[in-house]
PDB file of C-alpha atoms in Angstrom:
ATOM      1  CA  ILE F   1       0.000   0.000   0.000  1.00 45.00           C
ATOM      2  CA  PHE F   2       1.296   3.439  -0.924  1.00 50.00           C
ATOM      3  CA  GLY F   3       1.732   6.163   1.659  1.00 60.00           C
ATOM      4  CA  ARG F   4      -0.061   9.504   1.403  1.00 61.00           C
ATOM      5  CA  GLU F   5       2.886  11.238  -0.330  1.00 66.00           C
ATOM      6  CA  ARG F   6       3.112   8.497  -2.964  1.00 65.00           C
ATOM      7  CA  TRP F   7      -0.655   8.691  -3.621  1.00 63.00           C
ATOM      8  CA  GLY F   8      -0.277  12.467  -4.006  1.00 64.00           C
ATOM      9  CA  THR F   9       2.346  11.951  -6.708  1.00 66.00           C
ATOM     10  CA  ILE F  10       0.193   9.361  -8.497  1.00 62.00           C
ATOM     11  CA  LEU F  11      -2.891  11.613  -8.355  1.00 64.00           C
ATOM     12  CA  ASN F  12      -0.932  14.576  -9.700  1.00 61.00           C
ATOM     13  CA  VAL F  13       0.161  12.499 -12.690  1.00 63.00           C
ATOM     14  CA  ILE F  14      -3.376  11.198 -13.293  1.00 63.00           C
ATOM     15  CA  LEU F  15      -5.095  14.586 -12.943  1.00 63.00           C
ATOM     16  CA  ALA F  16      -2.488  16.889 -14.443  1.00 59.00           C
ATOM     17  CA  GLY F  17      -0.274  14.605 -16.519  1.00 58.00           C
ATOM     18  CA  THR F  18       2.764  15.721 -14.529  1.00 58.00           C
ATOM     19  CA  THR F  19       4.238  15.486 -11.046  1.00 58.00           C
ATOM     20  CA  LYS F  20       4.120  19.316 -10.954  1.00 64.00           C
ATOM     21  CA  GLY F  21       0.387  19.186 -10.217  1.00 64.00           C
ATOM     22  CA  ILE F  22      -2.482  21.365 -11.382  1.00 65.00           C
ATOM     23  CA  LEU F  23      -1.475  24.811 -12.637  1.00 63.00           C
ATOM     24  CA  GLY F  24       1.932  24.258 -11.021  1.00 70.00           C
ATOM     25  CA  HIS F  25       0.476  23.418  -7.586  1.00 72.00           C
ATOM     26  CA  ARG F  26       0.726  19.955  -6.039  1.00 72.00           C
ATOM     27  CA  VAL F  27      -2.524  18.202  -5.244  1.00 75.00           C
ATOM     28  CA  LYS F  28      -2.692  16.275  -1.968  1.00 79.00           C
ATOM     29  CA  PRO F  29      -5.342  13.829  -0.761  1.00 80.00           C
ATOM     30  CA  THR F  30      -6.844  14.451   2.669  1.00 84.00           C
ATOM     31  CA  PRO F  31      -7.085  11.595   5.157  1.00 85.00           C
ATOM     32  CA  PRO F  32     -10.438   9.818   4.739  1.00 87.00           C
ATOM     33  CA  ASN F  33     -13.305  10.665   7.072  1.00 90.00           C
ATOM     34  CA  TRP F  34     -14.883   7.279   7.958  1.00 91.00           C
ATOM     35  CA  ARG F  35     -18.484   7.130   9.075  1.00 92.00           C
ATOM     36  CA  GLU F  36     -21.162   4.620   9.943  1.00 91.00           C
ATOM     37  CA  PHE F  37     -24.625   6.083   9.545  1.00 91.00           C
ATOM     38  CA  SER F  38     -26.917   4.642  12.210  1.00 90.00           C
ATOM     39  CA  ALA F  39     -30.683   4.994  12.518  1.00 92.00           C
ATOM     40  CA  GLY F  40     -31.540   8.690  12.850  1.00 94.00           C
ATOM     41  CA  ASP F  41     -28.299   9.975  11.291  1.00 94.00           C
ATOM     42  CA  TYR F  42     -28.187  12.419   8.355  1.00 93.00           C
ATOM     43  CA  TYR F  43     -26.156  15.358   7.033  1.00 92.00           C
ATOM     44  CA  HIS F  44     -27.590  18.842   6.579  1.00 93.00           C
ATOM     45  CA  MET F  45     -27.208  20.566   3.214  1.00 93.00           C
ATOM     46  CA  HIS F  46     -23.598  21.555   2.537  1.00 91.00           C
ATOM     47  CA  ASN F  47     -21.245  22.020  -0.423  1.00 88.00           C
ATOM     48  CA  ASP F  48     -17.846  20.567   0.693  1.00 87.00           C
ATOM     49  CA  VAL F  49     -16.025  23.864   0.046  1.00 82.00           C
ATOM     50  CA  GLY F  50     -13.050  23.951   2.402  1.00 74.00           C
ATOM     51  CA  THR F  51     -10.361  26.400   3.433  1.00 66.00           C
ATOM     52  CA  ALA F  52      -7.779  25.022   0.966  1.00 68.00           C
ATOM     53  CA  ALA F  53      -8.557  24.734  -2.736  1.00 76.00           C
ATOM     54  CA  ARG F  54     -10.526  21.506  -3.029  1.00 79.00           C
ATOM     55  CA  VAL F  55     -10.368  20.255  -6.597  1.00 77.00           C
ATOM     56  CA  LEU F  56     -12.339  17.042  -6.063  1.00 81.00           C
ATOM     57  CA  SER F  57     -14.734  15.633  -3.463  1.00 88.00           C
ATOM     58  CA  THR F  58     -14.903  11.845  -3.334  1.00 87.00           C
ATOM     59  CA  ASN F  59     -17.619   9.983  -1.438  1.00 89.00           C
ATOM     60  CA  PHE F  60     -17.258   6.204  -1.175  1.00 88.00           C
ATOM     61  CA  TRP F  61     -20.329   4.203  -0.139  1.00 86.00           C
ATOM     62  CA  LEU F  62     -19.788   0.802   1.377  1.00 83.00           C
ATOM     63  CA  GLN F  63     -23.150  -0.474   2.555  1.00 84.00           C
ATOM     64  CA  SER F  64     -23.538  -4.082   3.481  1.00 85.00           C
ATOM     65  CA  HIS F  65     -24.765  -6.235   0.612  1.00 85.00           C
ATOM     66  CA  GLY F  66     -28.541  -6.213   0.879  1.00 86.00           C
ATOM     67  CA  TRP F  67     -28.944  -2.613   2.115  1.00 88.00           C
ATOM     68  CA  HIS F  68     -32.299  -1.266   0.881  1.00 88.00           C
ATOM     69  CA  SER F  69     -32.447   2.323  -0.372  1.00 88.00           C
ATOM     70  CA  ASP F  70     -35.820   2.784   1.344  1.00 89.00           C
ATOM     71  CA  TRP F  71     -33.936   2.493   4.677  1.00 91.00           C
ATOM     72  CA  GLY F  72     -32.466   5.916   3.851  1.00 91.00           C
ATOM     73  CA  GLY F  73     -28.926   7.246   3.876  1.00 92.00           C
ATOM     74  CA  ASN F  74     -29.138   8.062   0.172  1.00 93.00           C
ATOM     75  CA  PHE F  75     -27.150  10.868  -1.410  1.00 92.00           C
ATOM     76  CA  LEU F  76     -29.359  13.817  -2.388  1.00 92.00           C
ATOM     77  CA  TRP F  77     -27.755  16.047  -5.000  1.00 92.00           C
ATOM     78  CA  CYS F  78     -29.407  19.453  -4.741  1.00 92.00           C
ATOM     79  CA  GLY F  79     -27.226  21.515  -7.069  1.00 86.00           C
ATOM     80  CA  GLY F  80     -27.894  25.228  -7.343  1.00 83.00           C
ATOM     81  CA  ARG F  81     -30.851  26.954  -5.750  1.00 85.00           C
ATOM     82  CA  GLU F  82     -33.312  28.953  -7.834  1.00 87.00           C
ATOM     83  CA  ARG F  83     -35.959  30.879  -5.889  1.00 85.00           C
ATOM     84  CA  ASN F  84     -36.093  28.340  -3.038  1.00 84.00           C
ATOM     85  CA  ALA F  85     -36.294  25.408  -5.453  1.00 89.00           C
ATOM     86  CA  PHE F  86     -33.688  22.928  -6.668  1.00 90.00           C
ATOM     87  CA  PRO F  87     -34.462  22.176 -10.328  1.00 90.00           C
ATOM     88  CA  ASN F  88     -31.458  19.845 -10.705  1.00 87.00           C
ATOM     89  CA  ALA F  89     -32.134  17.824  -7.557  1.00 92.00           C
ATOM     90  CA  GLU F  90     -31.657  14.089  -7.769  1.00 93.00           C
ATOM     91  CA  ARG F  91     -31.892  11.237  -5.269  1.00 93.00           C
ATOM     92  CA  ILE F  92     -29.026   8.811  -5.755  1.00 90.00           C
ATOM     93  CA  ALA F  93     -29.397   5.431  -4.101  1.00 86.00           C
ATOM     94  CA  VAL F  94     -26.106   4.484  -2.534  1.00 83.00           C
ATOM     95  CA  GLY F  95     -24.997   0.907  -2.849  1.00 80.00           C
ATOM     96  CA  PHE F  96     -22.155  -1.389  -2.053  1.00 81.00           C
ATOM     97  CA  ASN F  97     -18.812  -0.348  -3.530  1.00 80.00           C
ATOM     98  CA  ARG F  98     -19.999   2.839  -5.241  1.00 85.00           C
ATOM     99  CA  VAL F  99     -18.387   6.246  -5.432  1.00 86.00           C
ATOM    100  CA  GLY F 100     -19.644   9.755  -6.144  1.00 87.00           C
ATOM    101  CA  MET F 101     -17.227  12.501  -7.215  1.00 85.00           C
ATOM    102  CA  PHE F 102     -17.697  16.190  -7.923  1.00 84.00           C
ATOM    103  CA  VAL F 103     -15.873  19.520  -7.867  1.00 81.00           C
ATOM    104  CA  PRO F 104     -16.841  21.390  -4.680  1.00 83.00           C
ATOM    105  CA  HIS F 105     -18.107  24.947  -5.191  1.00 79.00           C
ATOM    106  CA  ALA F 106     -20.900  27.189  -3.936  1.00 80.00           C
ATOM    107  CA  GLU F 107     -23.523  25.374  -6.044  1.00 84.00           C
ATOM    108  CA  SER F 108     -22.500  21.782  -5.205  1.00 87.00           C
ATOM    109  CA  LEU F 109     -25.153  21.523  -2.486  1.00 90.00           C
ATOM    110  CA  HIS F 110     -25.940  18.011  -1.276  1.00 93.00           C
ATOM    111  CA  VAL F 111     -27.384  16.079   1.664  1.00 94.00           C
ATOM    112  CA  VAL F 112     -27.250  12.594   3.140  1.00 93.00           C
ATOM    113  CA  GLU F 113     -30.875  11.749   3.842  1.00 94.00           C
ATOM    114  CA  HIS F 114     -32.185  10.482   7.172  1.00 94.00           C
ATOM    115  CA  VAL F 115     -31.263   6.857   7.887  1.00 93.00           C
ATOM    116  CA  GLY F 116     -34.089   4.641   9.060  1.00 90.00           C
ATOM    117  CA  SER F 117     -33.768   1.464  11.024  1.00 85.00           C
ATOM    118  CA  SER F 118     -32.176  -1.694   9.688  1.00 81.00           C
ATOM    119  CA  LYS F 119     -32.435  -3.199  13.170  1.00 77.00           C
ATOM    120  CA  GLY F 120     -32.191  -6.942  13.327  1.00 79.00           C
ATOM    121  CA  THR F 121     -30.786  -7.280   9.809  1.00 87.00           C
ATOM    122  CA  GLY F 122     -27.095  -7.015  10.697  1.00 87.00           C
ATOM    123  CA  LEU F 123     -26.707  -4.604   7.748  1.00 88.00           C
ATOM    124  CA  HIS F 124     -24.885  -1.269   7.916  1.00 88.00           C
ATOM    125  CA  ARG F 125     -24.514   1.967   5.915  1.00 89.00           C
ATOM    126  CA  PHE F 126     -20.835   2.972   5.836  1.00 89.00           C
ATOM    127  CA  SER F 127     -19.064   5.688   3.906  1.00 90.00           C
ATOM    128  CA  PHE F 128     -15.861   7.615   3.760  1.00 88.00           C
ATOM    129  CA  THR F 129     -15.124  10.978   2.241  1.00 90.00           C
ATOM    130  CA  SER F 130     -11.808  12.326   1.049  1.00 88.00           C
ATOM    131  CA  PHE F 131     -10.796  15.421  -0.875  1.00 87.00           C
ATOM    132  CA  LEU F 132      -8.050  16.348  -3.271  1.00 82.00           C
ATOM    133  CA  GLU F 133      -6.741  19.752  -2.210  1.00 82.00           C
ATOM    134  CA  ILE F 134      -4.146  22.270  -3.252  1.00 78.00           C
ATOM    135  CA  PRO F 135      -3.016  23.148   0.289  1.00 74.00           C
ATOM    136  CA  ASP F 136      -0.877  26.158  -0.632  1.00 73.00           C
ATOM    137  CA  LEU F 137      -3.882  27.976  -2.142  1.00 70.00           C
ATOM    138  CA  GLN F 138      -6.360  29.644   0.197  1.00 65.00           C
ATOM    139  CA  GLY F 139      -9.397  31.895  -0.175  1.00 59.00           C
ATOM    140  CA  ASP F 140      -9.677  34.115  -3.281  1.00 62.00           C
ATOM    141  CA  SER F 141      -6.348  32.859  -4.620  1.00 62.00           C
ATOM    142  CA  ALA F 142      -7.738  29.314  -4.621  1.00 61.00           C
ATOM    143  CA  LEU F 143     -10.930  30.368  -6.412  1.00 61.00           C
ATOM    144  CA  GLN F 144      -8.997  32.241  -9.111  1.00 66.00           C
ATOM    145  CA  HIS F 145      -6.794  29.207  -9.802  1.00 61.00           C
ATOM    146  CA  LEU F 146      -9.772  26.853  -9.872  1.00 62.00           C
ATOM    147  CA  ASP F 147     -11.627  29.179 -12.276  1.00 66.00           C
ATOM    148  CA  LYS F 148      -8.621  28.888 -14.619  1.00 66.00           C
ATOM    149  CA  LEU F 149      -8.738  25.116 -14.350  1.00 61.00           C
ATOM    150  CA  TYR F 150     -12.493  24.469 -14.601  1.00 60.00           C
ATOM    151  CA  GLY F 151     -13.833  27.723 -16.034  1.00 62.00           C
ATOM    152  CA  LYS F 152     -15.820  30.329 -14.129  1.00 58.00           C
ATOM    153  CA  ARG F 153     -18.054  28.706 -11.537  1.00 51.00           C
ATOM    154  CA  PRO F 154     -21.427  30.001 -10.307  1.00 52.00           C
TER     155      PRO F 154
END
């Protein structure tokens, strides 16, 4: 298994075609945030924008085989808001060994829906989230560099 520095080098080559990174800045993966969603758990609406320049948000879903989407814990992509409505909203059923990836920005709003009970089944809803960041870019400087990379964002 590669260490974090080695993965950073590999990801820079994959994403930018060079070990020099994106727009001359090295991309580094964050440590994963592991989570088991139990009955009653959920995440409020958020967009994954961080303090460093996040160039990719990666959400890995690792439910037990047999997890039913009607038990909750699904990924709700809200997208941008238009007059208190979300015209691009979509409910994405999470499943075993699936991943969702997107570029975090002000309009990348999403939610993890309320998890109901799977009591007595022995089944679980797990996930982990990790980000690719350009740690030496912060605030407006980060946004300007990301606009160059992806185009102007909302």
